[in-house]
Coordinates of C-alpha atoms and ligand atoms in Angstrom, one line a residue:
M23 CA -31.4 5.1 -1.3
S24 CA -29.6 8.3 -0.4
L25 CA -26.0 9.2 0.9
A26 CA -27.0 8.9 4.7
R27 CA -28.2 5.5 4.2
L28 CA -24.9 4.8 2.4
V29 CA -22.6 5.9 4.6
A30 CA -23.8 4.5 7.7
S31 CA -24.4 1.0 5.8
F32 CA -21.2 1.8 4.3
V33 CA -19.7 2.1 8.2
G34 CA -21.1 0.3 9.7
R35 CA -19.5 -2.6 7.7
H36 CA -15.9 -1.8 8.1
R37 CA -17.5 -0.4 11.8
G38 CA -13.4 -1.8 13.3
A39 CA -11.4 0.8 11.5
Y40 CA -13.9 2.9 12.2
A41 CA -13.6 2.3 15.7
A42 CA -10.2 2.9 16.1
S43 CA -9.9 6.2 14.4
A44 CA -12.9 7.5 16.9
V45 CA -10.1 5.8 19.7
M46 CA -7.3 7.7 18.0
L47 CA -9.4 11.2 17.9
V48 CA -10.7 11.0 21.4
G49 CA -7.1 10.5 22.1
I50 CA -6.8 13.6 20.2
A51 CA -9.3 15.6 21.2
L52 CA -8.1 15.2 25.4
L53 CA -4.7 16.2 24.7
T54 CA -6.5 19.2 23.4
V55 CA -7.7 20.1 25.7
W56 CA -5.3 19.1 28.3
I57 CA -2.3 21.5 26.3
P58 CA -3.9 24.5 27.5
R59 CA -4.7 23.8 30.8
E60 CA -1.0 22.8 31.2
A61 CA -0.1 25.7 30.0
G62 CA -2.1 28.1 31.7
R63 CA -0.6 26.4 35.4
L64 CA 2.8 26.9 33.5
V65 CA 2.1 30.9 33.6
D66 CA 1.0 31.3 36.8
A67 CA 3.1 29.2 38.2
L68 CA 5.4 31.2 36.3
V69 CA 4.3 34.8 37.6
A70 CA 4.0 33.4 41.9
R71 CA 8.3 32.2 40.5
Q72 CA 8.2 29.2 41.6
L73 CA 9.0 27.4 38.8
G74 CA 12.0 28.0 37.4
G75 CA 15.7 25.5 35.8
W76 CA 14.6 22.3 35.7
A77 CA 11.1 21.9 36.8
L78 CA 10.6 24.3 34.0
A79 CA 12.1 22.5 31.3
R80 CA 10.5 19.4 32.0
E81 CA 7.5 20.8 31.9
L82 CA 7.8 22.7 28.7
L83 CA 9.0 18.9 27.1
G84 CA 5.9 17.5 28.7
L85 CA 4.1 20.2 26.3
V86 CA 6.5 18.6 23.6
A87 CA 5.9 15.4 24.0
A88 CA 2.1 15.9 24.0
G89 CA 1.8 17.6 20.1
L90 CA 4.0 14.9 19.2
G91 CA 1.6 12.5 20.5
V92 CA -0.9 14.7 19.5
Y93 CA 0.6 14.2 15.7
A94 CA 1.0 10.9 15.5
L95 CA -3.1 10.5 15.8
R96 CA -3.1 12.2 13.1
V97 CA -1.4 10.3 11.2
G98 CA -2.7 6.6 12.5
W99 CA -6.6 8.5 12.3
R100 CA -5.6 9.2 8.4
M101 CA -4.3 5.7 7.5
R102 CA -6.9 3.5 9.3
L103 CA -9.8 5.4 7.5
Y104 CA -8.4 6.2 3.8
A105 CA -7.6 2.4 3.6
A106 CA -11.7 1.9 5.0
A107 CA -12.4 4.6 2.1
W108 CA -11.1 3.4 -0.5
R109 CA -12.6 0.0 -0.3
L110 CA -16.2 2.2 -0.8
G111 CA -14.4 3.8 -3.8
V112 CA -14.1 0.2 -5.3
E113 CA -16.7 -1.1 -4.3
L114 CA -18.7 1.9 -6.4
R115 CA -16.7 1.6 -9.5
A116 CA -17.5 -2.2 -9.2
R117 CA -21.3 -1.8 -8.5
L118 CA -21.1 1.1 -11.4
L119 CA -19.6 -1.7 -14.0
R120 CA -22.8 -4.4 -13.5
R121 CA -25.1 -1.3 -13.6
L122 CA -23.7 -0.5 -16.3
A123 CA -23.0 -4.3 -17.6
L124 CA -26.9 -4.9 -17.6
Q125 CA -27.7 -2.5 -19.1
G126 CA -29.0 -2.7 -23.4
P127 CA -27.9 -1.3 -26.9
A128 CA -31.5 1.8 -26.4
Y129 CA -29.0 3.1 -22.3
F130 CA -26.0 3.6 -24.4
Q131 CA -28.0 5.2 -27.1
R132 CA -29.1 7.9 -24.3
Q133 CA -25.8 8.2 -21.6
R134 CA -22.7 9.6 -22.9
T135 CA -19.5 7.7 -21.9
G136 CA -16.6 10.5 -21.7
N137 CA -20.0 11.6 -18.7
L138 CA -20.3 8.1 -17.9
M139 CA -16.2 7.8 -16.8
A140 CA -16.7 10.8 -15.2
L141 CA -19.4 9.2 -13.0
A142 CA -16.5 6.2 -12.5
T143 CA -13.7 8.2 -11.5
N144 CA -14.7 11.5 -9.9
D145 CA -18.0 12.0 -8.5
V146 CA -16.6 8.2 -7.0
D147 CA -13.9 10.0 -5.5
A148 CA -16.6 12.7 -4.4
V149 CA -18.5 10.3 -2.3
E150 CA -15.5 7.9 -0.8
M151 CA -14.3 11.3 0.1
A152 CA -17.9 12.0 1.5
A153 CA -18.1 9.3 3.4
G154 CA -14.2 9.2 4.7
E155 CA -12.8 12.6 5.4
A156 CA -16.7 13.9 6.1
V157 CA -16.9 11.6 8.1
L158 CA -14.6 11.5 10.9
A159 CA -13.5 15.6 10.3
G160 CA -17.4 15.8 11.2
F161 CA -16.1 13.1 14.3
D162 CA -13.1 15.4 15.2
G163 CA -14.7 18.0 15.3
T164 CA -17.7 17.7 17.3
L165 CA -15.4 15.8 19.7
T166 CA -13.0 18.7 20.2
L167 CA -15.5 21.5 20.0
V168 CA -18.0 19.8 23.1
L169 CA -14.8 19.3 25.0
V170 CA -12.7 22.2 24.5
V171 CA -16.6 24.0 25.3
A172 CA -17.0 22.6 28.3
T173 CA -13.6 22.3 29.8
M174 CA -13.7 26.5 28.6
S175 CA -17.0 26.9 30.6
L176 CA -16.8 23.7 33.6
G177 CA -12.7 24.9 33.6
V178 CA -12.5 27.8 33.3
D179 CA -15.7 30.2 33.0
A180 CA -18.9 29.8 32.2
R181 CA -19.8 34.0 31.9
L182 CA -16.1 33.9 29.9
A183 CA -17.3 31.6 27.9
A184 CA -21.0 32.0 26.9
C185 CA -19.6 36.3 26.6
A186 CA -16.6 34.5 24.4
L187 CA -18.2 32.1 22.0
L188 CA -21.3 34.6 21.7
P189 CA -20.0 35.6 18.0
F190 CA -20.3 31.1 16.7
P191 CA -24.2 30.5 16.4
A192 CA -23.1 34.4 13.4
M193 CA -21.6 31.8 12.1
A194 CA -23.1 29.1 11.7
L195 CA -26.1 30.0 9.8
A196 CA -22.9 32.0 7.7
F197 CA -21.2 28.3 7.1
W198 CA -25.1 26.9 6.4
W199 CA -26.4 30.1 3.7
I200 CA -22.8 29.2 1.6
S201 CA -22.9 24.9 2.5
R202 CA -26.5 25.8 -0.5
H203 CA -23.8 27.4 -2.5
V204 CA -22.1 25.5 -2.5
H205 CA -23.9 22.7 -3.4
A206 CA -25.6 23.9 -6.7
A207 CA -21.6 25.1 -7.8
S208 CA -19.9 21.4 -7.0
R209 CA -22.7 19.8 -9.0
D210 CA -22.4 22.4 -11.7
A211 CA -18.6 21.3 -11.8
L212 CA -19.7 18.0 -11.9
D213 CA -21.3 18.0 -14.9
R214 CA -19.3 20.7 -16.7
F215 CA -16.7 17.5 -16.4
G216 CA -19.2 15.0 -17.1
Q217 CA -19.0 17.0 -21.2
L218 CA -15.6 17.4 -21.0
N219 CA -14.8 14.0 -20.3
D220 CA -17.1 13.2 -22.9
Q221 CA -15.8 15.8 -25.5
V222 CA -11.8 14.1 -25.0
Q223 CA -13.1 10.4 -25.0
E224 CA -15.3 11.3 -28.6
T225 CA -12.6 13.4 -29.6
L226 CA -10.0 10.4 -29.2
A227 CA -12.2 7.7 -30.4
G228 CA -12.0 9.6 -33.1
L229 CA -9.1 10.7 -34.2
R230 CA -8.5 9.4 -37.7
T231 CA -12.3 11.1 -38.7
V232 CA -11.4 14.5 -36.9
R233 CA -7.6 14.8 -38.7
A234 CA -9.2 14.0 -42.3
L235 CA -11.8 16.1 -42.2
G236 CA -9.1 18.8 -41.1
L237 CA -11.7 19.5 -38.0
G238 CA -8.4 19.6 -35.2
Q239 CA -8.8 23.9 -35.2
R240 CA -12.4 23.4 -34.6
T241 CA -12.5 20.2 -32.1
Q242 CA -9.5 22.2 -30.4
A243 CA -11.8 25.5 -30.0
Q244 CA -14.5 23.7 -28.6
F245 CA -12.1 21.8 -26.0
A246 CA -11.2 25.0 -24.9
Q247 CA -14.9 26.5 -24.9
L248 CA -15.2 23.2 -22.5
A249 CA -12.9 23.8 -20.6
G250 CA -12.8 27.1 -19.6
R251 CA -16.5 26.3 -18.5
N252 CA -15.9 23.7 -16.5
A253 CA -12.7 25.3 -14.9
E254 CA -15.1 28.6 -15.1
A255 CA -17.2 25.6 -12.3
A256 CA -15.0 24.8 -9.7
L257 CA -13.6 28.3 -9.7
R258 CA -16.9 29.3 -9.1
A259 CA -17.5 25.9 -6.3
Q260 CA -14.0 26.9 -4.8
A261 CA -14.4 30.8 -4.2
W262 CA -18.5 30.1 -2.4
E263 CA -15.6 27.1 -0.2
A264 CA -13.2 29.8 0.6
A265 CA -16.8 32.2 2.1
Y266 CA -15.8 29.6 5.0
E267 CA -12.0 30.7 6.2
P268 CA -13.3 34.6 6.6
A269 CA -16.2 33.2 8.5
V270 CA -14.2 31.7 10.6
G271 CA -11.3 34.6 10.5
M272 CA -14.3 37.2 11.8
A273 CA -16.2 34.3 14.0
L274 CA -12.8 34.2 16.5
A275 CA -11.8 38.4 15.9
A276 CA -14.9 38.7 17.4
A277 CA -14.8 36.3 19.8
T278 CA -11.5 37.2 20.5
T279 CA -12.0 40.5 21.4
L280 CA -14.9 40.0 24.0
A281 CA -12.8 37.0 26.2
L282 CA -10.6 39.7 26.3
A283 CA -12.6 42.7 27.5
M284 CA -14.6 40.4 29.4
G285 CA -11.5 38.4 30.7
S286 CA -9.6 41.7 31.8
W287 CA -12.9 42.9 34.1
L288 CA -12.6 39.8 35.4
V289 CA -8.9 39.2 36.4
W290 CA -9.8 43.4 37.5
R291 CA -12.1 42.1 39.8
G292 CA -9.4 39.2 40.5
E293 CA -11.6 36.5 39.6
L294 CA -9.6 35.2 37.7
T295 CA -6.2 34.7 37.6
I296 CA -4.0 35.2 34.0
G297 CA -2.7 31.9 33.9
Q298 CA -6.6 31.1 32.9
L299 CA -7.0 34.0 31.4
T300 CA -3.8 32.3 29.0
S301 CA -5.8 29.4 28.7
F302 CA -8.7 30.3 27.9
G303 CA -6.9 32.2 25.6
L304 CA -5.6 28.8 24.3
Y305 CA -8.6 27.3 24.1
L306 CA -10.5 29.8 21.7
G307 CA -7.4 29.4 19.4
Q308 CA -8.4 25.3 19.8
L309 CA -11.8 25.9 18.5
V310 CA -10.4 27.0 15.4
W311 CA -10.0 23.5 14.1
P312 CA -13.4 22.7 14.8
M313 CA -14.8 25.5 13.1
F314 CA -12.3 24.8 9.8
A315 CA -13.5 21.3 9.4
A316 CA -16.5 22.5 10.8
G317 CA -16.9 24.4 6.7
W318 CA -14.5 21.4 5.5
V319 CA -16.9 19.0 6.4
L320 CA -19.8 21.0 4.8
S321 CA -18.3 21.0 1.2
L322 CA -17.8 17.8 1.4
L323 CA -21.0 16.6 1.7
Q324 CA -22.1 18.8 -0.7
R325 CA -19.6 17.4 -3.1
G326 CA -20.4 13.6 -2.6
Q327 CA -23.7 14.6 -2.2
A328 CA -24.4 16.7 -5.2
A329 CA -22.2 13.5 -6.5
W330 CA -24.1 11.2 -5.5
A331 CA -27.1 12.8 -6.9
R332 CA -25.6 12.0 -10.3
L333 CA -24.2 7.6 -9.8
Q334 CA -27.2 7.1 -7.5
P335 CA -30.3 7.7 -11.5
V336 CA -27.4 5.0 -13.1
L337 CA -26.8 2.2 -10.5
D338 CA -30.5 2.4 -9.8
E339 CA -32.0 1.7 -13.3
P340 CA -33.3 -1.2 -13.5
P341 CA -31.3 -3.7 -16.4
G342 CA -32.6 -3.1 -19.3
I343 CA -31.5 -6.7 -20.8
A344 CA -34.3 -9.0 -18.4
D345 CA -33.0 -11.9 -17.4
A346 CA -36.3 -12.9 -15.6
G347 CA -35.8 -16.4 -17.5
T348 CA -35.7 -20.3 -15.7
V349 CA -34.9 -22.1 -18.5
T350 CA -31.2 -22.7 -17.9
T351 CA -31.6 -25.3 -21.0
P352 CA -29.7 -24.3 -24.2
P353 CA -32.1 -24.2 -26.4
A354 CA -32.3 -26.9 -29.4
G355 CA -35.2 -26.7 -32.1
P356 CA -36.0 -24.6 -34.5
L357 CA -36.5 -21.0 -34.6
V358 CA -39.6 -19.5 -35.0
L359 CA -40.9 -15.6 -35.9
Q360 CA -44.2 -15.0 -36.2
D361 CA -45.4 -11.3 -37.0
L362 CA -42.4 -9.7 -35.3
R363 CA -42.6 -6.3 -35.1
F364 CA -40.0 -3.6 -34.1
A365 CA -39.5 -0.4 -33.1
Y366 CA -36.9 1.1 -32.1
P367 CA -37.1 3.5 -28.3
G368 CA -38.3 6.6 -30.2
Q369 CA -39.2 5.8 -34.0
P370 CA -42.3 6.5 -35.3
R371 CA -41.6 3.6 -38.2
P372 CA -40.8 0.1 -36.9
A373 CA -37.5 -1.3 -37.8
L374 CA -39.3 -4.5 -38.7
D375 CA -43.6 -4.9 -39.1
G376 CA -44.9 -7.9 -39.1
V377 CA -41.8 -10.4 -39.6
S378 CA -42.7 -13.9 -40.0
L379 CA -40.3 -17.1 -40.6
R380 CA -38.7 -20.8 -40.1
L381 CA -35.7 -22.1 -40.0
E382 CA -35.0 -25.9 -38.8
P383 CA -32.0 -26.6 -36.9
G384 CA -28.9 -27.5 -39.0
R385 CA -30.8 -25.8 -41.9
T386 CA -28.9 -21.6 -43.3
L387 CA -30.9 -18.9 -43.3
G388 CA -30.3 -15.8 -45.6
L389 CA -31.1 -12.4 -45.3
V390 CA -30.7 -9.8 -47.2
G391 CA -31.9 -6.7 -48.6
P392 CA -31.3 -3.1 -49.1
T393 CA -29.5 -0.9 -46.8
G394 CA -31.9 0.3 -43.2
A395 CA -34.3 -2.8 -44.1
G396 CA -34.0 -4.2 -41.3
K397 CA -31.5 -7.4 -40.5
S398 CA -29.2 -6.7 -38.2
T399 CA -32.3 -5.3 -35.8
L400 CA -33.6 -8.9 -36.6
L401 CA -30.3 -10.2 -35.5
R402 CA -30.4 -8.0 -32.7
L403 CA -33.1 -9.1 -31.4
L404 CA -32.2 -13.6 -31.9
L405 CA -29.6 -11.7 -29.5
R406 CA -32.8 -10.2 -27.4
Q407 CA -30.2 -7.0 -27.1
H408 CA -34.3 -6.0 -27.4
A409 CA -37.0 -6.7 -26.5
P410 CA -40.1 -7.2 -29.6
Q411 CA -43.1 -4.9 -29.4
A412 CA -44.9 -7.9 -30.6
G413 CA -45.3 -11.3 -32.2
R414 CA -43.4 -13.8 -30.7
L415 CA -39.7 -15.0 -31.5
A416 CA -38.8 -18.8 -30.3
W417 CA -36.9 -21.5 -30.0
G418 CA -37.7 -24.4 -29.7
E419 CA -40.6 -25.1 -27.6
H420 CA -39.8 -22.1 -25.4
D421 CA -40.2 -18.1 -26.3
L422 CA -36.2 -16.5 -26.3
Q423 CA -37.4 -15.1 -23.7
A424 CA -37.6 -18.2 -21.2
Y425 CA -34.2 -18.6 -21.3
T426 CA -31.5 -17.7 -19.0
L427 CA -29.3 -15.0 -20.4
A428 CA -26.5 -17.1 -20.0
A429 CA -27.8 -20.4 -21.6
L430 CA -29.7 -17.8 -24.4
R431 CA -25.7 -16.5 -25.0
A432 CA -23.7 -19.9 -24.2
G433 CA -26.5 -21.4 -28.0
I434 CA -25.5 -17.9 -30.2
A435 CA -22.2 -17.1 -31.9
W436 CA -22.1 -13.7 -33.4
V437 CA -19.6 -12.1 -35.9
P438 CA -21.7 -7.9 -35.4
Q439 CA -21.4 -5.7 -38.2
E440 CA -18.8 -3.9 -37.2
P441 CA -16.1 -6.2 -35.0
F442 CA -14.4 -4.6 -32.0
L443 CA -11.3 -6.0 -31.2
F444 CA -9.8 -5.4 -27.9
S445 CA -6.2 -4.4 -26.3
A446 CA -4.2 -7.8 -26.8
S447 CA -3.4 -9.9 -28.5
I448 CA -5.0 -11.5 -31.8
A449 CA -4.9 -15.2 -30.2
D450 CA -6.8 -13.0 -27.1
N451 CA -9.1 -12.0 -29.7
I452 CA -10.2 -14.7 -31.4
A453 CA -9.8 -16.9 -27.6
L454 CA -12.7 -14.2 -26.0
A455 CA -15.2 -16.3 -25.9
R456 CA -13.0 -19.0 -25.3
P457 CA -10.4 -18.2 -23.3
G458 CA -9.2 -22.2 -22.1
A459 CA -9.0 -22.7 -26.0
S460 CA -4.8 -24.6 -27.2
R461 CA -3.0 -22.4 -29.6
A462 CA -4.1 -25.6 -31.9
Q463 CA -7.8 -25.0 -31.9
V464 CA -7.3 -20.5 -32.8
E465 CA -5.6 -21.8 -35.2
H466 CA -7.6 -24.3 -36.6
A467 CA -10.5 -21.4 -36.6
A468 CA -8.2 -18.7 -37.9
R469 CA -7.9 -21.4 -41.0
L470 CA -11.2 -21.7 -41.6
A471 CA -11.5 -17.9 -40.7
A472 CA -9.2 -17.6 -44.0
L473 CA -7.2 -15.6 -41.5
H474 CA -4.5 -17.6 -41.1
E475 CA -1.3 -16.6 -43.2
D476 CA -2.4 -13.0 -42.6
I477 CA -1.3 -14.0 -38.4
E478 CA 2.2 -14.9 -39.9
R479 CA 2.9 -12.5 -41.6
L480 CA 2.6 -10.5 -38.7
P481 CA 5.5 -9.6 -37.1
Q482 CA 5.0 -11.5 -33.5
G483 CA 2.6 -14.4 -34.8
Y484 CA -0.4 -14.5 -33.9
D485 CA 0.7 -13.3 -30.4
T486 CA 0.9 -9.3 -32.1
P487 CA -0.7 -7.1 -30.4
V488 CA -4.1 -5.8 -31.8
G489 CA -6.6 -3.2 -30.9
E490 CA -6.4 0.1 -29.9
R491 CA -2.9 -0.4 -28.0
G492 CA -1.4 -3.0 -30.8
V493 CA -1.0 -3.0 -34.8
T494 CA -4.1 -1.9 -36.1
L495 CA -5.8 -4.9 -38.8
S496 CA -8.0 -3.9 -42.1
G497 CA -11.4 -4.4 -42.2
G498 CA -11.6 -7.6 -43.7
Q499 CA -9.1 -8.8 -41.1
R500 CA -11.1 -7.5 -38.7
Q501 CA -14.3 -9.0 -39.9
R502 CA -12.3 -12.2 -39.5
V503 CA -11.1 -12.0 -36.5
A504 CA -14.7 -12.0 -35.1
I505 CA -16.1 -14.7 -37.5
A506 CA -13.0 -16.6 -36.6
R507 CA -13.8 -16.0 -33.3
A508 CA -17.5 -17.1 -33.6
L509 CA -16.2 -20.4 -35.2
L510 CA -13.9 -21.3 -32.1
Q511 CA -16.9 -20.7 -30.0
D512 CA -18.6 -23.4 -31.5
A513 CA -22.4 -22.6 -30.8
P514 CA -25.1 -24.4 -32.5
L515 CA -26.5 -21.2 -33.7
L516 CA -24.2 -18.7 -35.8
L517 CA -25.5 -15.5 -36.6
L518 CA -23.2 -13.4 -39.8
D519 CA -23.9 -9.9 -39.8
D520 CA -22.4 -8.4 -43.2
A521 CA -19.5 -10.7 -42.2
L522 CA -17.9 -10.6 -45.5
S523 CA -18.8 -7.3 -47.0
A524 CA -14.7 -6.0 -46.8
V525 CA -13.6 -9.4 -48.2
D526 CA -12.4 -10.1 -51.5
T527 CA -14.6 -11.6 -53.5
A528 CA -12.0 -14.5 -53.6
T529 CA -11.0 -15.2 -50.4
E530 CA -15.1 -14.6 -49.8
A531 CA -15.6 -18.1 -51.4
R532 CA -13.2 -19.8 -49.3
I533 CA -14.7 -18.9 -46.4
L534 CA -17.8 -19.7 -47.6
A535 CA -16.7 -23.2 -48.8
H536 CA -14.6 -23.4 -44.9
L537 CA -18.0 -22.9 -43.3
R538 CA -20.0 -25.6 -44.8
Q539 CA -18.1 -27.6 -44.2
A540 CA -17.8 -26.0 -40.7
R541 CA -21.5 -25.5 -40.3
V542 CA -22.9 -29.1 -40.7
G543 CA -24.8 -29.7 -38.6
R544 CA -25.8 -26.1 -37.3
T545 CA -27.7 -23.3 -37.5
V546 CA -26.3 -20.9 -39.6
V547 CA -27.8 -17.1 -40.4
I548 CA -26.2 -14.7 -43.0
A549 CA -26.8 -12.1 -43.5
G550 CA -25.7 -9.1 -46.4
H551 CA -25.7 -7.3 -49.1
R552 CA -23.9 -9.8 -50.7
L553 CA -25.4 -12.7 -52.9
S554 CA -22.9 -14.6 -54.1
A555 CA -22.6 -15.4 -50.0
V556 CA -26.2 -16.9 -49.5
A557 CA -26.6 -18.7 -52.9
D558 CA -26.1 -21.9 -51.1
A559 CA -28.2 -21.0 -48.8
D560 CA -31.7 -23.3 -47.5
H561 CA -34.2 -20.1 -47.8
T562 CA -33.5 -16.9 -48.4
V563 CA -35.5 -14.4 -47.0
V564 CA -35.8 -10.5 -48.8
L565 CA -36.3 -7.9 -46.0
Q566 CA -37.3 -4.2 -47.2
H567 CA -38.8 -1.3 -44.5
G568 CA -38.7 -4.8 -42.0
H569 CA -40.7 -6.9 -44.5
V570 CA -40.9 -9.4 -46.2
L571 CA -40.6 -8.8 -50.0
E572 CA -39.8 -12.4 -51.4
E573 CA -38.3 -15.8 -49.5
G574 CA -37.1 -18.7 -51.3
D575 CA -34.3 -20.7 -52.1
H576 CA -31.8 -19.2 -54.5
A577 CA -33.8 -20.7 -58.3
A578 CA -37.0 -19.8 -56.9
L579 CA -35.3 -16.4 -55.9
L580 CA -34.2 -15.7 -59.6
A581 CA -37.7 -18.0 -60.5
R582 CA -39.5 -14.6 -59.4
S583 CA -37.3 -12.7 -61.3
G584 CA -38.2 -9.7 -58.2
W585 CA -35.5 -7.1 -56.7
Y586 CA -33.5 -10.3 -55.8
A587 CA -33.1 -11.7 -59.7
R588 CA -32.4 -8.0 -60.6
Q589 CA -30.2 -7.7 -57.8
W590 CA -27.8 -10.5 -58.8
R591 CA -27.8 -10.1 -61.9
Y592 CA -26.6 -6.7 -61.7
Q593 CA -23.9 -8.1 -59.4
Q594 CA -22.6 -10.7 -61.8
L595 CA -22.0 -8.2 -64.3
Q596 CA -20.6 -6.6 -61.7
A597 CA -18.3 -9.4 -61.3
S598 CA -17.3 -10.0 -64.3
L599 CA -16.3 -6.3 -65.2
D600 CA -14.1 -6.9 -62.0
A601 CA -12.3 -9.5 -63.5
A602 CA -11.5 -8.0 -66.5
Ligands
LIG712 N1 -30.2 1.7 -32.6 C1 -30.9 2.9 -33.6 N2 -32.1 3.4 -33.1 C2 -32.6 3.7 -33.8 N3 -33.4 3.1 -35.1 C3 -31.5 2.5 -35.6 C4 -30.9 1.7 -34.6 N4 -30.1 0.6 -35.1 C5 -31.0 1.1 -36.7 N5 -32.1 1.5 -36.9 C6 -32.9 1.9 -37.8 O1 -34.0 0.3 -38.3 C7 -33.6 0.6 -39.5 C8 -32.7 -0.9 -39.9 O2 -31.9 -0.7 -39.8 P1 -30.4 -2.0 -39.5 O3 -29.5 -2.0 -38.9 O4 -30.9 -3.1 -39.0 O5 -30.8 -3.1 -41.3 P2 -29.7 -3.3 -41.9 O6 -30.8 -3.9 -42.8 O7 -29.3 -4.1 -41.3 O8 -29.4 -2.2 -43.0 P3 -27.7 -2.4 -43.4 O9 -27.3 -3.0 -44.4 O10 -27.2 -1.0 -44.3 O11 -26.5 -2.5 -42.4 C9 -32.9 1.4 -40.0 O12 -33.9 2.2 -40.6 C10 -32.7 2.3 -39.5 O13 -31.9 3.2 -39.7
LIG713 MG1 -27.1 -3.8 -40.8

């Protein structure tokens, strides 16, 4: 969709506000041509000495009243229109967020957060201006231009009008040329603002790392450089926009000179009164606004178009997470993986290569292996964050793809390897997937995750704000919030991705014991490095480089004397050293 189509459809939907504004603008345009006419009449009456005293005062008051009317109407249309244009901003931002929410992790690897934020703020603003001010100022300017030129030619003198307006086509040409440069410069400025935003976002998010590594100076220098480049581009756009004004000034000066030359000749010949020449001069003055409006509208449209060119691809990006499934019943039955193969976009080596396994409902699967083996990737495929390139991935009687995302998500609780806390109370963070949960339910989940005592010690207990704007929790506490969150969700499949890596072995043992009770009837996948977490799993798979290296239960794996057995001995030794 082009910007014009977008704006047209928006104007169509809000025709009430636009029509009201247009009616007010017609009123303004009529008053605009009435005022010079009256002024001309006054001058002629004065020259003929027919007017004076109260009569003159009354006429002048009429002109002042007309001026005030123009002012009131101008305020009126702006209020009506801005309210409507704001709604376009709201609509666009909502569309943007909806579309972004449908994108998968691969998309966000390509797009940078800061730039996306700039799109939602700066670029949407520019489109909003194009749909609001530009449309109405364009309408206003055109209407005033047509009325003023018509009155000049028909109401005063056509020859004079034709002569005086000669410089304007040249000005229009200059406008067209300037507007092309404004477009290029605006596009540049918007891009650079996006980059600047990116750097601010990244620096703030990684502020601790920046400080710890002593990168403050370097980051500041980088920021100054980006800010400088952004200012440069913005200035270039401004410089081009500023060129409109001299073009208008030059055209007007030329027009005034021509009008005076031709006008005085006509007055000399007695074909024009002085009053008429005065009105003509005033009409020329009335053309200043349409000319400025033209320049302003052109630059608003160019900026809007540049912003739309940045926004549109994001709005039109096909959803990365396809939701074409039709099965709405929650998945149930065994999970079956058959010869699964998956490589991340742009990666030559597959992260999973020929993985097959079967997990019966109510069973617990351990997923271990060295770092980078593909454990998290396997869980991501189960969550359908990515789709496998080959092989089969089924749950119950359907392929995973057959389920609607809503059905699938309701069936899975996931504790990610890097849990995220939102800026809310710790209770709300736990109750995220079940917003209606009672405090007792939240507390029960927190107890299962061995988190209750930690929360009790926080300044406001369960109501303590955490996340970006609250108390900073330790890595292990974060993990346990995520575990409590997942347990409260109470889904048939529970995925734990390295969820116990940051807690000590005693706490791990407590959580595992609780899980053993809680997971009755639930299917659980525990991925991680620490084998103590999977020792009592029904079945454990050892992954290496995306392949299944060994599998079996704890005893069978120990008996194989392979990676698992070596790792087990090593970790036992480590634990006894720690205990000593
Ligand atoms: N988003 C991604 N894009 C490209 N490659 C990725 C991405 N995420 C992971 N990989 C690669 O895929 C492979 C498997 O990664 P994965 O995160 O599944 O390993 P893991 O077994 O969970 O490791 P860890 O124990 O360190 O958590 C690694 O080689 C990794 O570099
Ligand atoms: Mg991982």
